[in-house]
Each structure stands twice: as C-alpha cells, then as structure tokens.
PDB file of C-alpha atoms in Angstrom:
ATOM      1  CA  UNK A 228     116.294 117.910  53.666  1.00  0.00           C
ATOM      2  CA  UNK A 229     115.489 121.742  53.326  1.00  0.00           C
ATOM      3  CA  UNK A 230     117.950 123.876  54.764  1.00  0.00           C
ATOM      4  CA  UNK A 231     115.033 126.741  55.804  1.00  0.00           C
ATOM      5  CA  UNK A 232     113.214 125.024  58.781  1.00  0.00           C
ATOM      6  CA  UNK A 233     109.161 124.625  57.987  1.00  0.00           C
ATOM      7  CA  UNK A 234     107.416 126.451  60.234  1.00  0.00           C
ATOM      8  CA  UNK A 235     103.504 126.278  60.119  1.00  0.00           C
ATOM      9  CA  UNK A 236     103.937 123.871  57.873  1.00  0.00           C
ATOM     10  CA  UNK A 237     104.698 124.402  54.533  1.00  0.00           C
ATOM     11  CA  UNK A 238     103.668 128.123  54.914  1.00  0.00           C
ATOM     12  CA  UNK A 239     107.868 129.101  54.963  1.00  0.00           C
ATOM     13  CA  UNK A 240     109.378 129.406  50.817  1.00  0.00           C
ATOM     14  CA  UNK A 241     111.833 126.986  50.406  1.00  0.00           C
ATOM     15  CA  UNK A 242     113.974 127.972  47.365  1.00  0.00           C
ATOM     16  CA  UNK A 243     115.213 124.536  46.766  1.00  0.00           C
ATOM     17  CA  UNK A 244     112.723 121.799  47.799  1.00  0.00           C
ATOM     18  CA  UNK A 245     109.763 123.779  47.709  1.00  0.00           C
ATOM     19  CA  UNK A 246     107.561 126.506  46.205  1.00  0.00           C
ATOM     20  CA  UNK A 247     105.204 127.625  48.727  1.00  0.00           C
ATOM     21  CA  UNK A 248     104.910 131.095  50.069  1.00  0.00           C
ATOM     22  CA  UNK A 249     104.124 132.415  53.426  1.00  0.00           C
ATOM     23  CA  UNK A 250     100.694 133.189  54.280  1.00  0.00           C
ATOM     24  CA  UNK A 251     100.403 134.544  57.715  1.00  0.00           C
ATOM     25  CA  UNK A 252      96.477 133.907  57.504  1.00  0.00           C
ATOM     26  CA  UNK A 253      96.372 130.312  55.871  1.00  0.00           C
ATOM     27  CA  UNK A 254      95.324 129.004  59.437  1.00  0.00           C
ATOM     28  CA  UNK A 255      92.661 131.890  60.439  1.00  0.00           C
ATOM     29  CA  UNK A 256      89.740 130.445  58.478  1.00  0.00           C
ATOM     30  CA  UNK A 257      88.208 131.940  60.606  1.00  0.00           C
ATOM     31  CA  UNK A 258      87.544 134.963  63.274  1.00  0.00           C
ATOM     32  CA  UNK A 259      88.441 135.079  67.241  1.00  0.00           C
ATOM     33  CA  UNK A 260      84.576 135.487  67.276  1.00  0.00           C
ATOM     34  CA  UNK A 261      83.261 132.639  65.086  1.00  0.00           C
ATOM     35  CA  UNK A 262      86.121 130.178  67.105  1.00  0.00           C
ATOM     36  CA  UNK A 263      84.222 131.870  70.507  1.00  0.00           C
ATOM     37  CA  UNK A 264      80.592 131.114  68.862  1.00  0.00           C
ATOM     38  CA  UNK A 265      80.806 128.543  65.991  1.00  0.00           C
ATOM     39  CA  UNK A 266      76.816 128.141  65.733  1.00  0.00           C
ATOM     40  CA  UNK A 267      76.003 132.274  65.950  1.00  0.00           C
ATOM     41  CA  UNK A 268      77.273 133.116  62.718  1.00  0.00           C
ATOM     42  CA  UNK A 269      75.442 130.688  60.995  1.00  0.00           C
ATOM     43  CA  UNK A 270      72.047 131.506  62.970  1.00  0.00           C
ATOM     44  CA  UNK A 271      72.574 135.005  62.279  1.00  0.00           C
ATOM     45  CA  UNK A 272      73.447 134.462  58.727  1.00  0.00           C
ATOM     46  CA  UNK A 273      69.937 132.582  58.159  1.00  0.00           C
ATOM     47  CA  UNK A 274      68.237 135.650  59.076  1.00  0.00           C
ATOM     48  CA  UNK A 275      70.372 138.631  58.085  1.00  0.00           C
ATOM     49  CA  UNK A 276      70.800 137.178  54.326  1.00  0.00           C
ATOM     50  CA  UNK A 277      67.096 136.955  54.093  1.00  0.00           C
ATOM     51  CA  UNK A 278      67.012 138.944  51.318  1.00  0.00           C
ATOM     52  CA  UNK A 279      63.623 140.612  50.575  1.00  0.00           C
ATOM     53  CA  UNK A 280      62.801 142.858  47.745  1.00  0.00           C
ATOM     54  CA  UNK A 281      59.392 144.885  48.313  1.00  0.00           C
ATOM     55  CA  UNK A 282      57.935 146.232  45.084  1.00  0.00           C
ATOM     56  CA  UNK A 283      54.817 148.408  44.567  1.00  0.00           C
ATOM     57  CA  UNK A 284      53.185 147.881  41.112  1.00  0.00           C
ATOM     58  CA  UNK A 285      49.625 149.883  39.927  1.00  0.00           C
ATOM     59  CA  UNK A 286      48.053 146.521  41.277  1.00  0.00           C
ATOM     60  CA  UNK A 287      49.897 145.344  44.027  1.00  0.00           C
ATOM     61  CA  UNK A 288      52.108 145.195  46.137  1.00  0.00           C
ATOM     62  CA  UNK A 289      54.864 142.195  45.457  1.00  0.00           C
ATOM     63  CA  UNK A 290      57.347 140.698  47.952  1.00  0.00           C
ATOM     64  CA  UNK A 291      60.254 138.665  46.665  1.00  0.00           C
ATOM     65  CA  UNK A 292      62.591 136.913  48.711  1.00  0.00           C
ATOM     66  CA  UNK A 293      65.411 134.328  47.731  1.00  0.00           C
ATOM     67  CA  UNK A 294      65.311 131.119  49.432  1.00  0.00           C
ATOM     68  CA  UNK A 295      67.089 128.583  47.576  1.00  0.00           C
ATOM     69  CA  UNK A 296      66.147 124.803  48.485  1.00  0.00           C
ATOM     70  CA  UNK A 297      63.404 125.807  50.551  1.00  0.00           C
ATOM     71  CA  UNK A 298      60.524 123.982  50.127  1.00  0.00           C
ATOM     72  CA  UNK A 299      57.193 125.341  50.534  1.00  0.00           C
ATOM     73  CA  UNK A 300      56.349 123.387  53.869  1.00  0.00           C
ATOM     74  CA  UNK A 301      59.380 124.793  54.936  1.00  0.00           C
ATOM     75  CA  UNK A 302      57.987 128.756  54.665  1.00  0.00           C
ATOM     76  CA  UNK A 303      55.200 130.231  56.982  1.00  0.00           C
ATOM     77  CA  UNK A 304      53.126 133.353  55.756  1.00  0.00           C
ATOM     78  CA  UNK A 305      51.253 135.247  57.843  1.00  0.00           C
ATOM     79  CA  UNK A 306      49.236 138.614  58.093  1.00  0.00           C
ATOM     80  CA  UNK A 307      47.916 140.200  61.438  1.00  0.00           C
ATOM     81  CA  UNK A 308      45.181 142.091  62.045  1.00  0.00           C
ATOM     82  CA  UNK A 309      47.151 145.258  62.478  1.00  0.00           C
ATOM     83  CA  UNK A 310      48.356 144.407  58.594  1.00  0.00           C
ATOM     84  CA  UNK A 311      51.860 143.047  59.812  1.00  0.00           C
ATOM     85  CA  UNK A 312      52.856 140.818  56.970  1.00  0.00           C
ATOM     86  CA  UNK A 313      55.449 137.909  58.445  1.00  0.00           C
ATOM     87  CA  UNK A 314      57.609 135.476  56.594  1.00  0.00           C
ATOM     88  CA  UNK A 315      59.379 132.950  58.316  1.00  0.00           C
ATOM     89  CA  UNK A 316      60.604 129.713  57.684  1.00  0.00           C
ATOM     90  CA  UNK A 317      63.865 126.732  58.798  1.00  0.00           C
ATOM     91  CA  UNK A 318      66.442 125.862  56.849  1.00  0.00           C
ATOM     92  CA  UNK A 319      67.622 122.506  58.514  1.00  0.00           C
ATOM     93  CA  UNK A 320      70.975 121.795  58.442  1.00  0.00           C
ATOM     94  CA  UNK A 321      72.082 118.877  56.624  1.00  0.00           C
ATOM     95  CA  UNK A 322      73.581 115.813  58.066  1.00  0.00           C
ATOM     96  CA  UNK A 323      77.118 115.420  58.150  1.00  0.00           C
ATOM     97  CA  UNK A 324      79.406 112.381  57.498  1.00  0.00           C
ATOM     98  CA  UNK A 325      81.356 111.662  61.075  1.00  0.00           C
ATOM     99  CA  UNK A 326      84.048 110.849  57.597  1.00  0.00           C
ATOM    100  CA  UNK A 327      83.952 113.720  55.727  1.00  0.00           C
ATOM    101  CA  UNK A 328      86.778 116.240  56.386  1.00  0.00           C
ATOM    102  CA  UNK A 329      84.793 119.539  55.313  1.00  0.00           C
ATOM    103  CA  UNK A 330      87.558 122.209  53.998  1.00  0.00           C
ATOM    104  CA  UNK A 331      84.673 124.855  54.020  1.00  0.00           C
ATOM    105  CA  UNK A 332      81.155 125.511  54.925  1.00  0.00           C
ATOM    106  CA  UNK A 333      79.442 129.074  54.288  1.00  0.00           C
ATOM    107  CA  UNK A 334      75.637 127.550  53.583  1.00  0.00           C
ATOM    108  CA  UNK A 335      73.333 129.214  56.022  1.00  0.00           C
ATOM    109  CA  UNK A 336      71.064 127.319  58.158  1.00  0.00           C
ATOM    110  CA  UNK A 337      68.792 127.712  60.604  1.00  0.00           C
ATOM    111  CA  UNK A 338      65.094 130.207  60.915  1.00  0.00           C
ATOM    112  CA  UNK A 339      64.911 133.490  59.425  1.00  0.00           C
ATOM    113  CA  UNK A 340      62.218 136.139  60.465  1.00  0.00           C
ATOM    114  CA  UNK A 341      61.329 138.895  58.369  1.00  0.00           C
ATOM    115  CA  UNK A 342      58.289 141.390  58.913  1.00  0.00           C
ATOM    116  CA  UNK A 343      57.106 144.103  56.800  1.00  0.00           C
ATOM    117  CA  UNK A 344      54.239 146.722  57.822  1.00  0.00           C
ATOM    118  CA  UNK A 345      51.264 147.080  54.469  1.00  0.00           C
ATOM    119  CA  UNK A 346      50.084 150.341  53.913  1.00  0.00           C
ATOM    120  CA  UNK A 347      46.484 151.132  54.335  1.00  0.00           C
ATOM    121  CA  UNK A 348      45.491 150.657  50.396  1.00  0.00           C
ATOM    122  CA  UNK A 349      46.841 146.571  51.089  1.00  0.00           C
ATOM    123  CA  UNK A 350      44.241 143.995  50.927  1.00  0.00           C
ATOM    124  CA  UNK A 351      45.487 142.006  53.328  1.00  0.00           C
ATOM    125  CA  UNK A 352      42.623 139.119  53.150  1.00  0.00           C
ATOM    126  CA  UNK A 353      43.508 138.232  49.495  1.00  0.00           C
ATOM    127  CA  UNK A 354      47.464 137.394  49.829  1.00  0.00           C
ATOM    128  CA  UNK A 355      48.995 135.133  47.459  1.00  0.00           C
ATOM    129  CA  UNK A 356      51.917 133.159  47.284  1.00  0.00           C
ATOM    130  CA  UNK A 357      54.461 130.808  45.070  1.00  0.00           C
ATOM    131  CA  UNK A 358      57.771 129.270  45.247  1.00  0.00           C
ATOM    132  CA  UNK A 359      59.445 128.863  41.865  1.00  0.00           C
ATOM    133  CA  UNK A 360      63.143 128.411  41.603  1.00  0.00           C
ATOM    134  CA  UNK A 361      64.227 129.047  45.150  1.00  0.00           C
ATOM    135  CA  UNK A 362      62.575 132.765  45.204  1.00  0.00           C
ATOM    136  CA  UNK A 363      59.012 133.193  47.158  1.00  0.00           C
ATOM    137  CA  UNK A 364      56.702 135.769  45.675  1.00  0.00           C
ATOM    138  CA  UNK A 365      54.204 136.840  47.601  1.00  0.00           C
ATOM    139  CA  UNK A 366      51.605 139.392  46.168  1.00  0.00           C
ATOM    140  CA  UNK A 367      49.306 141.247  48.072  1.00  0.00           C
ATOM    141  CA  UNK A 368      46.594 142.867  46.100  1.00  0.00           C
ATOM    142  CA  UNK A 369      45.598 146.918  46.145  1.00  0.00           C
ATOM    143  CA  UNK A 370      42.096 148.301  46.563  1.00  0.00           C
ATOM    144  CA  UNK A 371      40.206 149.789  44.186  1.00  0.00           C
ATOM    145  CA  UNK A 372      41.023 153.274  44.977  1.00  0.00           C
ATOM    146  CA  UNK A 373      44.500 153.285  44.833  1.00  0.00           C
ATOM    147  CA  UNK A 374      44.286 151.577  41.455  1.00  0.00           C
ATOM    148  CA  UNK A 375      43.027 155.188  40.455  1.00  0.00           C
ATOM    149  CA  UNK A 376      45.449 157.566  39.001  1.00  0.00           C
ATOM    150  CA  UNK A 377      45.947 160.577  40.484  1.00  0.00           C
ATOM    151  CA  UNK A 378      44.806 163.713  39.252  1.00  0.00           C
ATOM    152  CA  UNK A 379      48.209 165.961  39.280  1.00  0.00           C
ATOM    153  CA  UNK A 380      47.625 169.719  39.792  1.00  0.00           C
ATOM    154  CA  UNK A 381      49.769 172.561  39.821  1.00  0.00           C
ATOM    155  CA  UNK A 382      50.254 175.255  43.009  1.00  0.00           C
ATOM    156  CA  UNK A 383      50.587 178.756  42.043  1.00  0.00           C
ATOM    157  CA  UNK A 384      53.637 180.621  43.950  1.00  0.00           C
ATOM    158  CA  UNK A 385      52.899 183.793  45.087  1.00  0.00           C
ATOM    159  CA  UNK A 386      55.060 186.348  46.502  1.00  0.00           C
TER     160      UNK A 386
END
C-alpha cells in the first residue's frame, strides 16, 4: 500500500510503488468551451482548415486546396455570374463503434465553404478541375490580353 494517498488517480509521484508524476492537465483534454459545444469545434474546424492556396501564373489563375479523403462527388465547384468562384464540399463523419473507447479524435468533419472573387482578365466559362492525392486544383484560364507582357516604361522626376 503507498503511503502518499492517489489523488486523481495515479497523477500523485509515489517514490516507492510508483513512478508517475503530477500533471495538473492530464484530465483537461479538452477546453471549458469544447465540453460547452462538443460538435462546434469540429464544424468550425471543417471550414477554417480549408486551406486554399491562390496562385497567378502567365496563363492562369490556379486554386489549390487540401482535402484529404475527399472524393470528387464529395466537392461542388461553382462560378457566378458576378465571377464569384465557390468551393464547397462534406466531409461525413465516420461511423463509430458503440465499443470502441476513442483516446483522441482531431479529424475534421463536416461542410466547408470557401469563396474567392476572379479578377476581370478570368475566364470564368472555361474552369477546370482535378483531385489527385487529396489536393483539388482548380485552374481558371486568363484571356488573351493579359497573357501580353507589359511594356515597362520609365517616369522622369522633375523638380
């Protein structure tokens, strides 16, 4: 029998029948906010980690965005009139074993929402899009005169 008493378990160091140490968090897996809300963090991790990287080549310009295990029934593209280009998409959430005693779960789940405004040289009518390796790439072509190089010209100071 240990002669230190175990509280929170076997949080307290017992010198001589045990080697655990203290940890004043081990039970707060998790926030006074995620106890109050379980589902919102996960919901609002879905959309916030939606990661999109926006790059403009001479071409075009090219959206990347990492969606690992999404299929591509599971994504929605769309571009409005007003050249508003949406992606959206569900992650479902997988289902879980009444038996299974889950020590951790940080996958994100749920829909995610992202929008992105094209500039005026975007030819929005001749989008294209793949999913390869759990990262969408969606390419949206330039028009012909933005292709052009610009003609750089210097401005004489005077004063």
């Amino acid at each position: 029998m240990a002669l230190i008493p175990r509280a929170f378990g076997n949080s307290v160091f017992d010198p001589f029948f045990g080697s655990s140490i203290f940890d004043p968090f081990e039970n707060l897996s998790a926030s006074l906010f995620d106890r109050a809300f379980p589902s919102f963090d996960k919901d609002v991790n879905a959309v916030a980690n939606t990661r999109v990287d926006w790059v403009e080549t001479p071409e075009a310009h090219v959206f990347k965005a990492d969606l690992p295990g999404m299929k591509k029934d599971e994504i929605k593209i769309q571009v409005a009139d007003d050249g508003v280009l949406s992606i959206s998409g569900e992650r479902s959430k997988e289902k879980v074993d009444e038996e299974d005693n889950y020590r951790r779960s940080e996958r994100s789940f749920g829909k995610f929402f992202r929008q992105f405004k094209l500039p005026a040289n975007a030819k929005a009518q001749e989008i294209s899009a793949k999913v390869e390796n759990g990262v969408l790439t969606v390419t949206v072509p330039k028009t012909e005169e933005s292709k052009k190089k610009s003609e750089i010209r210097t401005v004489e100071i005077t004063g």
